[in-house]
PDB file of C-alpha atoms and ligand atoms in Angstrom:
ATOM      1  CA  MET A 246      53.237  31.239  95.900  1.00 97.00           C
ATOM      2  CA  ARG A 247      50.170  33.052  94.588  1.00 95.00           C
ATOM      3  CA  ARG A 248      49.126  29.838  92.940  1.00 93.00           C
ATOM      4  CA  MET A 249      49.569  27.896  96.156  1.00 96.00           C
ATOM      5  CA  VAL A 250      47.582  30.260  98.343  1.00 98.00           C
ATOM      6  CA  ALA A 251      44.812  31.261  95.959  1.00 97.00           C
ATOM      7  CA  GLU A 252      41.483  31.117  97.768  1.00 97.00           C
ATOM      8  CA  THR A 253      39.403  30.891  94.631  1.00 98.00           C
ATOM      9  CA  ARG A 254      40.003  28.550  91.725  1.00 97.00           C
ATOM     10  CA  LEU A 255      37.926  28.113  88.630  1.00 98.00           C
ATOM     11  CA  HIS A 256      37.274  24.581  87.432  1.00 98.00           C
ATOM     12  CA  PRO A 257      35.693  23.480  84.138  1.00 98.00           C
ATOM     13  CA  ALA A 258      32.840  21.862  86.067  1.00 98.00           C
ATOM     14  CA  ASP A 259      31.914  25.264  87.512  1.00 98.00           C
ATOM     15  CA  LEU A 260      30.848  26.371  84.067  1.00 98.00           C
ATOM     16  CA  ILE A 261      27.581  26.119  82.171  1.00 98.00           C
ATOM     17  CA  LEU A 262      27.325  27.149  78.522  1.00 98.00           C
ATOM     18  CA  PRO A 263      24.223  29.073  77.396  1.00 98.00           C
ATOM     19  CA  ALA A 264      23.520  28.326  73.718  1.00 98.00           C
ATOM     20  CA  PHE A 265      21.031  29.524  71.117  1.00 98.00           C
ATOM     21  CA  VAL A 266      19.508  27.350  68.418  1.00 98.00           C
ATOM     22  CA  ARG A 267      17.561  28.860  65.566  1.00 98.00           C
ATOM     23  CA  GLU A 268      14.916  27.150  63.540  1.00 98.00           C
ATOM     24  CA  GLY A 269      15.196  26.938  59.769  1.00 96.00           C
ATOM     25  CA  VAL A 270      18.792  28.053  59.228  1.00 97.00           C
ATOM     26  CA  SER A 271      21.384  26.029  57.345  1.00 97.00           C
ATOM     27  CA  GLU A 272      24.448  27.942  58.630  1.00 98.00           C
ATOM     28  CA  PRO A 273      25.141  29.322  62.109  1.00 98.00           C
ATOM     29  CA  VAL A 274      24.115  32.986  62.281  1.00 97.00           C
ATOM     30  CA  PRO A 275      26.608  35.313  64.025  1.00 97.00           C
ATOM     31  CA  ILE A 276      25.160  37.594  66.718  1.00 97.00           C
ATOM     32  CA  GLY A 277      26.567  41.041  65.966  1.00 95.00           C
ATOM     33  CA  SER A 278      26.479  42.311  69.537  1.00 96.00           C
ATOM     34  CA  MET A 279      28.079  39.117  70.881  1.00 97.00           C
ATOM     35  CA  PRO A 280      31.228  38.539  68.799  1.00 97.00           C
ATOM     36  CA  GLY A 281      32.061  34.829  68.860  1.00 97.00           C
ATOM     37  CA  VAL A 282      28.527  33.711  69.775  1.00 98.00           C
ATOM     38  CA  VAL A 283      26.107  32.381  67.147  1.00 98.00           C
ATOM     39  CA  GLN A 284      22.566  31.235  66.711  1.00 97.00           C
ATOM     40  CA  HIS A 285      23.252  27.587  66.067  1.00 98.00           C
ATOM     41  CA  THR A 286      21.782  25.277  63.496  1.00 98.00           C
ATOM     42  CA  ARG A 287      20.667  21.925  64.879  1.00 98.00           C
ATOM     43  CA  ASP A 288      23.945  20.429  63.652  1.00 98.00           C
ATOM     44  CA  SER A 289      26.290  23.114  64.911  1.00 98.00           C
ATOM     45  CA  LEU A 290      24.562  22.967  68.305  1.00 98.00           C
ATOM     46  CA  LYS A 291      25.331  19.275  68.576  1.00 98.00           C
ATOM     47  CA  LYS A 292      28.970  20.035  67.809  1.00 98.00           C
ATOM     48  CA  ALA A 293      29.060  22.811  70.402  1.00 98.00           C
ATOM     49  CA  ALA A 294      27.611  20.419  72.982  1.00 98.00           C
ATOM     50  CA  ALA A 295      30.232  17.786  72.165  1.00 98.00           C
ATOM     51  CA  GLU A 296      32.985  20.403  72.482  1.00 98.00           C
ATOM     52  CA  ALA A 297      31.628  21.478  75.853  1.00 98.00           C
ATOM     53  CA  VAL A 298      31.771  17.859  77.038  1.00 98.00           C
ATOM     54  CA  ALA A 299      35.349  17.491  75.807  1.00 98.00           C
ATOM     55  CA  ALA A 300      36.353  20.676  77.632  1.00 98.00           C
ATOM     56  CA  GLY A 301      34.816  19.450  80.893  1.00 98.00           C
ATOM     57  CA  VAL A 302      31.975  21.976  81.068  1.00 98.00           C
ATOM     58  CA  SER A 303      29.211  20.609  83.312  1.00 98.00           C
ATOM     59  CA  GLY A 304      26.061  21.855  81.617  1.00 98.00           C
ATOM     60  CA  ILE A 305      24.474  23.541  78.632  1.00 98.00           C
ATOM     61  CA  MET A 306      21.468  25.888  78.864  1.00 98.00           C
ATOM     62  CA  LEU A 307      19.448  25.910  75.657  1.00 98.00           C
ATOM     63  CA  PHE A 308      17.417  28.768  74.208  1.00 98.00           C
ATOM     64  CA  GLY A 309      15.264  28.177  71.130  1.00 98.00           C
ATOM     65  CA  VAL A 310      14.658  30.796  68.450  1.00 97.00           C
ATOM     66  CA  PRO A 311      11.573  29.788  66.454  1.00 97.00           C
ATOM     67  CA  GLU A 312      10.709  31.002  62.981  1.00 97.00           C
ATOM     68  CA  GLU A 313       9.168  34.466  63.282  1.00 95.00           C
ATOM     69  CA  SER A 314       5.913  33.364  61.665  1.00 97.00           C
ATOM     70  CA  LYS A 315       5.366  30.714  64.351  1.00 97.00           C
ATOM     71  CA  LYS A 316       5.390  33.168  67.263  1.00 96.00           C
ATOM     72  CA  ASP A 317       1.973  34.023  68.653  1.00 96.00           C
ATOM     73  CA  ALA A 318       0.321  35.606  71.679  1.00 97.00           C
ATOM     74  CA  VAL A 319       0.613  32.489  73.871  1.00 97.00           C
ATOM     75  CA  GLY A 320       4.024  31.289  72.678  1.00 97.00           C
ATOM     76  CA  THR A 321       2.834  28.072  71.022  1.00 97.00           C
ATOM     77  CA  PRO A 322       6.327  26.947  69.847  1.00 97.00           C
ATOM     78  CA  GLY A 323       7.255  26.683  73.534  1.00 97.00           C
ATOM     79  CA  THR A 324       4.799  23.843  74.139  1.00 97.00           C
ATOM     80  CA  ASP A 325       4.821  22.210  70.719  1.00 98.00           C
ATOM     81  CA  PRO A 326       6.758  18.926  70.972  1.00 98.00           C
ATOM     82  CA  ASP A 327       8.203  19.834  67.565  1.00 98.00           C
ATOM     83  CA  GLY A 328       9.080  23.384  68.632  1.00 98.00           C
ATOM     84  CA  ILE A 329      12.740  24.228  68.068  1.00 98.00           C
ATOM     85  CA  LEU A 330      13.738  24.047  71.724  1.00 98.00           C
ATOM     86  CA  GLN A 331      12.232  20.583  72.162  1.00 98.00           C
ATOM     87  CA  VAL A 332      13.815  19.376  68.938  1.00 98.00           C
ATOM     88  CA  ALA A 333      17.177  20.723  70.113  1.00 98.00           C
ATOM     89  CA  LEU A 334      16.802  19.080  73.521  1.00 98.00           C
ATOM     90  CA  ARG A 335      16.303  15.721  71.826  1.00 98.00           C
ATOM     91  CA  ASP A 336      19.260  16.349  69.489  1.00 98.00           C
ATOM     92  CA  VAL A 337      21.604  17.328  72.289  1.00 98.00           C
ATOM     93  CA  ARG A 338      20.554  14.464  74.544  1.00 98.00           C
ATOM     94  CA  ALA A 339      21.141  12.044  71.674  1.00 98.00           C
ATOM     95  CA  GLU A 340      24.598  13.576  71.215  1.00 98.00           C
ATOM     96  CA  VAL A 341      25.797  13.811  74.825  1.00 98.00           C
ATOM     97  CA  GLY A 342      23.609  11.398  76.769  1.00 97.00           C
ATOM     98  CA  ASP A 343      24.361  12.027  80.422  1.00 98.00           C
ATOM     99  CA  ASP A 344      27.872  13.435  79.862  1.00 98.00           C
ATOM    100  CA  LEU A 345      26.568  16.988  80.037  1.00 98.00           C
ATOM    101  CA  LEU A 346      23.642  18.317  82.058  1.00 98.00           C
ATOM    102  CA  VAL A 347      21.130  19.447  79.501  1.00 98.00           C
ATOM    103  CA  MET A 348      19.119  22.440  80.672  1.00 98.00           C
ATOM    104  CA  SER A 349      16.306  24.358  79.035  1.00 98.00           C
ATOM    105  CA  ASP A 350      15.197  27.941  79.391  1.00 98.00           C
ATOM    106  CA  LEU A 351      11.625  27.820  80.616  1.00 98.00           C
ATOM    107  CA  CYS A 352      10.113  31.129  79.561  1.00 97.00           C
ATOM    108  CA  LEU A 353       7.753  32.447  76.914  1.00 96.00           C
ATOM    109  CA  ASP A 354       9.698  35.455  75.657  1.00 95.00           C
ATOM    110  CA  GLU A 355      11.433  33.615  72.832  1.00 95.00           C
ATOM    111  CA  THR A 356       8.131  32.343  71.459  1.00 96.00           C
ATOM    112  CA  THR A 357       5.601  35.165  71.939  1.00 96.00           C
ATOM    113  CA  ASP A 358       4.948  37.744  69.223  1.00 95.00           C
ATOM    114  CA  HIS A 359       4.871  40.513  71.869  1.00 95.00           C
ATOM    115  CA  GLY A 360       8.129  39.302  73.426  1.00 94.00           C
ATOM    116  CA  HIS A 361       6.962  39.235  77.049  1.00 95.00           C
ATOM    117  CA  CYS A 362       7.812  36.370  79.374  1.00 95.00           C
ATOM    118  CA  GLY A 363       4.137  35.607  79.907  1.00 96.00           C
ATOM    119  CA  VAL A 364       0.744  35.818  78.278  1.00 96.00           C
ATOM    120  CA  LEU A 365      -1.073  39.144  78.378  1.00 96.00           C
ATOM    121  CA  ASP A 366      -4.479  40.130  79.739  1.00 95.00           C
ATOM    122  CA  GLU A 367      -6.958  42.338  77.889  1.00 95.00           C
ATOM    123  CA  GLN A 368      -5.182  45.494  78.976  1.00 94.00           C
ATOM    124  CA  GLY A 369      -1.896  44.166  77.631  1.00 92.00           C
ATOM    125  CA  ARG A 370      -0.405  43.465  81.068  1.00 94.00           C
ATOM    126  CA  VAL A 371       1.379  40.218  81.860  1.00 95.00           C
ATOM    127  CA  ASP A 372      -1.150  37.841  83.407  1.00 96.00           C
ATOM    128  CA  ASN A 373       0.746  36.001  86.131  1.00 97.00           C
ATOM    129  CA  ASP A 374      -1.629  33.119  86.756  1.00 97.00           C
ATOM    130  CA  ALA A 375      -2.525  32.430  83.139  1.00 97.00           C
ATOM    131  CA  THR A 376       1.224  32.340  82.466  1.00 97.00           C
ATOM    132  CA  LEU A 377       1.733  29.698  85.149  1.00 98.00           C
ATOM    133  CA  GLU A 378      -0.498  27.313  83.197  1.00 98.00           C
ATOM    134  CA  ARG A 379       1.698  27.778  80.134  1.00 98.00           C
ATOM    135  CA  TYR A 380       4.842  27.201  82.214  1.00 98.00           C
ATOM    136  CA  ALA A 381       3.422  23.947  83.613  1.00 98.00           C
ATOM    137  CA  GLU A 382       2.927  22.664  80.086  1.00 98.00           C
ATOM    138  CA  MET A 383       6.356  23.865  78.977  1.00 98.00           C
ATOM    139  CA  ALA A 384       7.937  21.986  81.869  1.00 98.00           C
ATOM    140  CA  ARG A 385       6.230  18.769  80.790  1.00 98.00           C
ATOM    141  CA  VAL A 386       7.228  19.016  77.121  1.00 98.00           C
ATOM    142  CA  GLN A 387      10.803  20.013  77.946  1.00 98.00           C
ATOM    143  CA  ALA A 388      11.155  17.087  80.346  1.00 98.00           C
ATOM    144  CA  GLU A 389       9.656  14.757  77.751  1.00 98.00           C
ATOM    145  CA  ALA A 390      12.190  16.064  75.211  1.00 98.00           C
ATOM    146  CA  GLY A 391      15.040  15.147  77.553  1.00 98.00           C
ATOM    147  CA  ALA A 392      15.867  18.152  79.740  1.00 98.00           C
ATOM    148  CA  HIS A 393      17.750  17.094  82.890  1.00 98.00           C
ATOM    149  CA  VAL A 394      17.143  20.520  84.393  1.00 98.00           C
ATOM    150  CA  VAL A 395      14.600  23.241  83.626  1.00 98.00           C
ATOM    151  CA  GLY A 396      15.482  26.881  84.158  1.00 98.00           C
ATOM    152  CA  PRO A 397      12.389  29.031  84.749  1.00 98.00           C
ATOM    153  CA  SER A 398      13.494  32.577  83.900  1.00 96.00           C
ATOM    154  CA  GLY A 399      10.189  34.434  83.663  1.00 95.00           C
ATOM    155  CA  MET A 400       9.943  35.683  87.263  1.00 95.00           C
ATOM    156  CA  MET A 401       6.239  34.897  87.660  1.00 95.00           C
ATOM    157  CA  ASP A 402       5.040  34.519  91.229  1.00 96.00           C
ATOM    158  CA  GLY A 403       4.459  30.876  92.113  1.00 97.00           C
ATOM    159  CA  GLN A 404       6.278  29.500  89.049  1.00 98.00           C
ATOM    160  CA  ILE A 405       8.523  27.074  90.912  1.00 98.00           C
ATOM    161  CA  GLY A 406       5.674  25.395  92.784  1.00 98.00           C
ATOM    162  CA  VAL A 407       3.546  25.012  89.669  1.00 98.00           C
ATOM    163  CA  ILE A 408       6.443  23.611  87.640  1.00 98.00           C
ATOM    164  CA  ARG A 409       7.459  21.150  90.360  1.00 98.00           C
ATOM    165  CA  GLN A 410       3.920  19.863  90.587  1.00 98.00           C
ATOM    166  CA  ALA A 411       3.559  19.558  86.810  1.00 98.00           C
ATOM    167  CA  LEU A 412       6.843  17.645  86.541  1.00 98.00           C
ATOM    168  CA  ASP A 413       5.988  15.303  89.409  1.00 98.00           C
ATOM    169  CA  ARG A 414       2.504  14.568  88.097  1.00 98.00           C
ATOM    170  CA  ALA A 415       3.939  13.682  84.684  1.00 98.00           C
ATOM    171  CA  GLY A 416       6.434  11.265  86.246  1.00 98.00           C
ATOM    172  CA  HIS A 417       9.445  13.572  85.975  1.00 98.00           C
ATOM    173  CA  GLN A 418      10.403  13.614  89.646  1.00 98.00           C
ATOM    174  CA  ASP A 419      14.059  13.433  88.671  1.00 98.00           C
ATOM    175  CA  VAL A 420      14.050  16.588  86.543  1.00 98.00           C
ATOM    176  CA  ALA A 421      15.609  19.358  88.616  1.00 98.00           C
ATOM    177  CA  ILE A 422      14.710  23.043  88.766  1.00 98.00           C
ATOM    178  CA  LEU A 423      17.358  25.725  88.500  1.00 98.00           C
ATOM    179  CA  ALA A 424      15.331  28.755  89.561  1.00 98.00           C
ATOM    180  CA  TYR A 425      16.169  32.207  88.299  1.00 96.00           C
ATOM    181  CA  THR A 426      15.552  33.548  91.762  1.00 96.00           C
ATOM    182  CA  ALA A 427      16.896  37.068  91.760  1.00 96.00           C
ATOM    183  CA  LYS A 428      16.576  38.326  88.222  1.00 96.00           C
ATOM    184  CA  TYR A 429      16.876  42.048  87.802  1.00 97.00           C
ATOM    185  CA  ALA A 430      15.295  44.267  85.131  1.00 95.00           C
ATOM    186  CA  SER A 431      18.674  44.971  83.560  1.00 96.00           C
ATOM    187  CA  ALA A 432      19.949  47.043  80.649  1.00 95.00           C
ATOM    188  CA  PHE A 433      22.692  44.448  80.259  1.00 97.00           C
ATOM    189  CA  TYR A 434      20.294  41.985  78.580  1.00 95.00           C
ATOM    190  CA  GLY A 435      20.518  44.118  75.418  1.00 94.00           C
ATOM    191  CA  PRO A 436      22.549  41.748  73.227  1.00 95.00           C
ATOM    192  CA  PHE A 437      20.369  38.783  74.270  1.00 93.00           C
ATOM    193  CA  ARG A 438      17.410  40.458  72.601  1.00 89.00           C
ATOM    194  CA  GLU A 439      19.316  40.222  69.333  1.00 88.00           C
ATOM    195  CA  ALA A 440      20.383  36.669  70.118  1.00 88.00           C
ATOM    196  CA  VAL A 441      16.789  35.444  70.430  1.00 88.00           C
ATOM    197  CA  ALA A 442      15.363  37.887  67.857  1.00 86.00           C
ATOM    198  CA  SER A 443      13.103  39.227  70.598  1.00 88.00           C
ATOM    199  CA  SER A 444       9.896  40.991  69.634  1.00 85.00           C
ATOM    200  CA  LEU A 445       9.761  42.935  72.911  1.00 88.00           C
ATOM    201  CA  LYS A 446       8.776  46.568  72.966  1.00 85.00           C
ATOM    202  CA  GLY A 447       8.836  48.189  76.375  1.00 85.00           C
ATOM    203  CA  ASP A 448      10.380  46.541  79.407  1.00 89.00           C
ATOM    204  CA  ARG A 449       9.979  43.804  81.998  1.00 90.00           C
ATOM    205  CA  LYS A 450       9.775  46.032  85.058  1.00 91.00           C
ATOM    206  CA  THR A 451       6.445  44.611  86.208  1.00 89.00           C
ATOM    207  CA  TYR A 452       7.994  41.183  86.799  1.00 91.00           C
ATOM    208  CA  GLN A 453      11.771  41.554  87.057  1.00 92.00           C
ATOM    209  CA  GLN A 454      13.390  43.167  90.067  1.00 94.00           C
ATOM    210  CA  ASP A 455      14.479  46.708  90.739  1.00 96.00           C
ATOM    211  CA  PRO A 456      18.289  47.106  90.669  1.00 97.00           C
ATOM    212  CA  ALA A 457      17.975  49.284  93.758  1.00 97.00           C
ATOM    213  CA  ASN A 458      16.678  46.472  95.952  1.00 97.00           C
ATOM    214  CA  THR A 459      18.100  43.601  97.994  1.00 97.00           C
ATOM    215  CA  ARG A 460      15.271  42.629 100.304  1.00 96.00           C
ATOM    216  CA  GLU A 461      12.909  41.526  97.553  1.00 94.00           C
ATOM    217  CA  SER A 462      15.610  39.144  96.321  1.00 96.00           C
ATOM    218  CA  LEU A 463      15.785  37.493  99.706  1.00 96.00           C
ATOM    219  CA  ARG A 464      12.020  37.176  99.704  1.00 96.00           C
ATOM    220  CA  GLU A 465      12.091  35.634  96.220  1.00 96.00           C
ATOM    221  CA  LEU A 466      14.751  33.261  97.503  1.00 97.00           C
ATOM    222  CA  ALA A 467      12.653  32.083 100.433  1.00 97.00           C
ATOM    223  CA  LEU A 468       9.633  31.540  98.185  1.00 97.00           C
ATOM    224  CA  ASP A 469      11.581  29.615  95.532  1.00 98.00           C
ATOM    225  CA  LEU A 470      13.079  27.283  98.122  1.00 98.00           C
ATOM    226  CA  GLU A 471       9.728  26.707  99.768  1.00 98.00           C
ATOM    227  CA  GLU A 472       8.221  25.910  96.356  1.00 98.00           C
ATOM    228  CA  GLY A 473      10.900  23.322  95.560  1.00 97.00           C
ATOM    229  CA  ALA A 474      13.853  24.944  93.784  1.00 98.00           C
ATOM    230  CA  ASP A 475      16.836  22.584  93.664  1.00 98.00           C
ATOM    231  CA  MET A 476      19.306  25.313  92.735  1.00 98.00           C
ATOM    232  CA  VAL A 477      18.977  29.081  92.667  1.00 98.00           C
ATOM    233  CA  MET A 478      20.427  31.741  90.423  1.00 98.00           C
ATOM    234  CA  VAL A 479      21.345  35.406  90.550  1.00 98.00           C
ATOM    235  CA  LYS A 480      21.289  37.350  87.292  1.00 98.00           C
ATOM    236  CA  PRO A 481      23.054  39.417  85.995  1.00 98.00           C
ATOM    237  CA  ALA A 482      26.248  38.480  87.836  1.00 98.00           C
ATOM    238  CA  GLY A 483      28.849  41.286  87.761  1.00 98.00           C
ATOM    239  CA  PRO A 484      26.703  44.222  88.904  1.00 98.00           C
ATOM    240  CA  TYR A 485      25.000  42.037  91.572  1.00 98.00           C
ATOM    241  CA  LEU A 486      27.900  40.405  93.425  1.00 98.00           C
ATOM    242  CA  ASP A 487      26.538  41.657  96.743  1.00 98.00           C
ATOM    243  CA  ILE A 488      23.230  39.909  96.071  1.00 98.00           C
ATOM    244  CA  LEU A 489      25.103  36.764  95.102  1.00 98.00           C
ATOM    245  CA  ALA A 490      27.095  36.831  98.344  1.00 98.00           C
ATOM    246  CA  ARG A 491      23.951  37.352 100.416  1.00 98.00           C
ATOM    247  CA  VAL A 492      22.135  34.529  98.656  1.00 98.00           C
ATOM    248  CA  ALA A 493      25.117  32.162  98.950  1.00 98.00           C
ATOM    249  CA  ASP A 494      25.340  32.868 102.677  1.00 97.00           C
ATOM    250  CA  ALA A 495      21.646  32.325 103.216  1.00 96.00           C
ATOM    251  CA  VAL A 496      21.069  28.941 101.570  1.00 97.00           C
ATOM    252  CA  ASP A 497      22.290  25.367 101.528  1.00 96.00           C
ATOM    253  CA  VAL A 498      21.349  24.628  97.909  1.00 98.00           C
ATOM    254  CA  PRO A 499      23.785  25.207  95.029  1.00 98.00           C
ATOM    255  CA  VAL A 500      23.921  28.823  93.863  1.00 98.00           C
ATOM    256  CA  ALA A 501      24.517  29.820  90.256  1.00 98.00           C
ATOM    257  CA  ALA A 502      25.164  33.179  88.647  1.00 98.00           C
ATOM    258  CA  TYR A 503      24.522  34.171  85.037  1.00 98.00           C
ATOM    259  CA  GLN A 504      27.174  36.326  83.436  1.00 98.00           C
ATOM    260  CA  ILE A 505      24.860  37.725  80.831  1.00 98.00           C
ATOM    261  CA  SER A 506      25.080  38.937  77.259  1.00 98.00           C
ATOM    262  CA  GLY A 507      25.900  42.556  78.116  1.00 98.00           C
ATOM    263  CA  GLU A 508      28.696  41.500  80.474  1.00 98.00           C
ATOM    264  CA  TYR A 509      30.102  39.404  77.656  1.00 98.00           C
ATOM    265  CA  ALA A 510      29.687  42.131  75.041  1.00 98.00           C
ATOM    266  CA  MET A 511      31.396  44.815  77.125  1.00 98.00           C
ATOM    267  CA  ILE A 512      34.572  42.819  77.584  1.00 98.00           C
ATOM    268  CA  GLU A 513      34.669  41.681  73.953  1.00 98.00           C
ATOM    269  CA  ALA A 514      34.065  45.214  72.673  1.00 98.00           C
ATOM    270  CA  ALA A 515      36.642  46.864  74.921  1.00 98.00           C
ATOM    271  CA  ALA A 516      39.167  44.171  74.062  1.00 98.00           C
ATOM    272  CA  GLU A 517      38.508  44.623  70.355  1.00 98.00           C
ATOM    273  CA  LYS A 518      39.378  48.288  70.741  1.00 98.00           C
ATOM    274  CA  GLY A 519      42.555  47.326  72.542  1.00 98.00           C
ATOM    275  CA  TRP A 520      41.397  48.981  75.760  1.00 98.00           C
ATOM    276  CA  ILE A 521      41.656  45.940  78.022  1.00 98.00           C
ATOM    277  CA  GLU A 522      43.428  42.588  77.994  1.00 98.00           C
ATOM    278  CA  ARG A 523      40.687  40.230  76.922  1.00 98.00           C
ATOM    279  CA  ASP A 524      41.804  36.955  78.491  1.00 98.00           C
ATOM    280  CA  ARG A 525      42.775  38.477  81.823  1.00 98.00           C
ATOM    281  CA  ALA A 526      39.534  40.434  81.992  1.00 98.00           C
ATOM    282  CA  ILE A 527      37.484  37.285  81.354  1.00 98.00           C
ATOM    283  CA  MET A 528      39.287  35.335  84.079  1.00 98.00           C
ATOM    284  CA  GLU A 529      39.038  38.217  86.512  1.00 98.00           C
ATOM    285  CA  ALA A 530      35.306  38.647  85.942  1.00 98.00           C
ATOM    286  CA  LEU A 531      34.676  34.902  86.383  1.00 98.00           C
ATOM    287  CA  THR A 532      36.935  34.634  89.432  1.00 98.00           C
ATOM    288  CA  GLY A 533      35.086  37.552  91.028  1.00 98.00           C
ATOM    289  CA  ILE A 534      31.752  35.859  90.479  1.00 98.00           C
ATOM    290  CA  LYS A 535      33.007  32.641  92.021  1.00 98.00           C
ATOM    291  CA  ARG A 536      34.656  34.484  94.922  1.00 98.00           C
ATOM    292  CA  ALA A 537      31.343  36.196  95.672  1.00 98.00           C
ATOM    293  CA  GLY A 538      29.714  32.810  96.215  1.00 98.00           C
ATOM    294  CA  ALA A 539      28.653  31.239  92.923  1.00 98.00           C
ATOM    295  CA  ARG A 540      29.041  27.461  92.804  1.00 98.00           C
ATOM    296  CA  ASN A 541      28.282  27.564  89.069  1.00 98.00           C
ATOM    297  CA  ILE A 542      28.525  30.241  86.421  1.00 98.00           C
ATOM    298  CA  LEU A 543      26.595  30.457  83.180  1.00 98.00           C
ATOM    299  CA  THR A 544      28.936  32.140  80.742  1.00 98.00           C
ATOM    300  CA  TYR A 545      29.195  32.376  76.966  1.00 98.00           C
ATOM    301  CA  TRP A 546      32.931  31.768  77.406  1.00 98.00           C
ATOM    302  CA  ALA A 547      32.346  28.415  79.161  1.00 98.00           C
ATOM    303  CA  THR A 548      33.980  26.138  76.575  1.00 98.00           C
ATOM    304  CA  GLU A 549      36.893  28.449  75.838  1.00 98.00           C
ATOM    305  CA  VAL A 550      37.677  28.991  79.506  1.00 98.00           C
ATOM    306  CA  ALA A 551      37.241  25.322  80.396  1.00 98.00           C
ATOM    307  CA  GLN A 552      39.709  24.421  77.636  1.00 98.00           C
ATOM    308  CA  LYS A 553      42.217  26.915  79.011  1.00 97.00           C
ATOM    309  CA  LEU A 554      41.816  25.617  82.537  1.00 97.00           C
ATOM    310  CA  ARG A 555      42.582  22.134  81.278  1.00 88.00           C
ATOM    311  CA  ASP A 556      45.686  23.069  79.278  1.00 79.00           C
TER     312      ASP A 556
HETATM  313  C1  PBG B 663      14.332  35.379  79.477  1.00 52.74           C
HETATM  314  C2  PBG B 663      15.812  35.470  79.536  1.00 52.74           C
HETATM  315  C3  PBG B 663      16.603  36.594  79.294  1.00 52.74           C
HETATM  316  C4  PBG B 663      17.923  36.179  79.450  1.00 52.74           C
HETATM  317  C5  PBG B 663      17.913  34.835  79.763  1.00 52.74           C
HETATM  318  N1  PBG B 663      16.590  34.417  79.846  1.00 52.74           N
HETATM  319  C6  PBG B 663      16.246  37.952  78.828  1.00 52.74           C
HETATM  320  C7  PBG B 663      15.376  38.825  79.637  1.00 52.74           C
HETATM  321  O1  PBG B 663      14.938  38.515  80.732  1.00 52.74           O
HETATM  322  O2  PBG B 663      15.077  39.920  79.125  1.00 52.74           O
HETATM  323  C8  PBG B 663      19.111  37.062  79.273  1.00 52.74           C
HETATM  324  C9  PBG B 663      20.422  36.368  79.135  1.00 52.74           C
HETATM  325  C10 PBG B 663      21.515  37.256  78.670  1.00 52.74           C
HETATM  326  O3  PBG B 663      21.337  38.486  78.557  1.00 52.74           O
HETATM  327  O4  PBG B 663      22.598  36.726  78.396  1.00 52.74           O
HETATM  328  N2  PBG B 663      13.940  34.168  78.873  1.00 52.74           N
END
C-alpha cells in the first residue's frame, strides 16, 4: 500500500550526472574524499556517458580539470577550443549524440591559477564585469563544442543576460541555460575542491550567498528569470530544502537541485564506518530533495540509482 500511495517517486530521468574529466591522464584518478567518483580520462568519460544513457539518466554535467601548468589568471583553458572541457564536450557528444543532454559547467574556477570563479582586479578582488566578458566567450566555445545546456555556476551579477546574448549572437539560440540561481557559500563543497584540483585559497563569500539568508535567493531568482534562464538551480540541496521549496513554488520553469560533493561524501563515509545503511540513506536523501520541489537532481549517484530504479 505504501507503494501505491507514495506521493513522491524517483525516476531515472530526474537525474543528472556530474562528471569530472582530467587532462593528460591515462587512467581514471580516484578522488579520495569522494569514494566511487573519479577524475575521468577522455575514454573513461565516454564510457560513463554511455552507461548513463543505458541507465536512463537524462543529462551529464561536465567539469574539466586542465593540466596545472595551463591555468592562469584569466582561466585561458576555459575559452581555448582545445581546452579539456571543450575536448570532452566533443567526445561525449560524439558518443551519445542527443540521447543524453550534455551540459557544461560555465565557470572559471577550474581554470584559474588563483581558483576564483572570476578574474581579479588589482586589489585581488573578483571583478564582476570583467568576468562577464570571459563568461560570454566561454558560452560561445562550449556551445561550439556541442553543449546542449550551459550551467553558469560563478554567481556573477548579470551573468545570465550576458551569456544569453552571447549565445544568441553566435547563432546558438537553441542552447539552454541552467542557471545556478541560489548558490550558497558552503563548507560542503570541500571534496569538490579535490575533484577539480582547485587552487583556491580563501573563500567565495563575496559572490556566493550567505547560508543565513532566503530573500537574496528570491531576488537572484527574479533576476535570472528576467535575464533569460531556462531552468534554475538551488545548491547545495540537503541543507537548503526550504529554499528549494520556495523557489519551486515561485516559478514556472523547471527547478533543479545539486546534491553536492560534501553531501555525497558524508553518506559514503558514514556508510563505510557502518553507521548508516548506505542505499537507504541515498534514496531517502534524493526522495527528500524531490519532495521539496526539485524536478531534476544533480547527483554523483545518478547512474547507480537510475540502474536500481530500472531493475
Ligand atoms: C564552481 C562549482 C563548484 C561546484 C560546482 N561548480 C564549487 C564552488 O563553488 O566552490 C561544487 C559541486 C560540488 O561540491 O559537488 N564551478
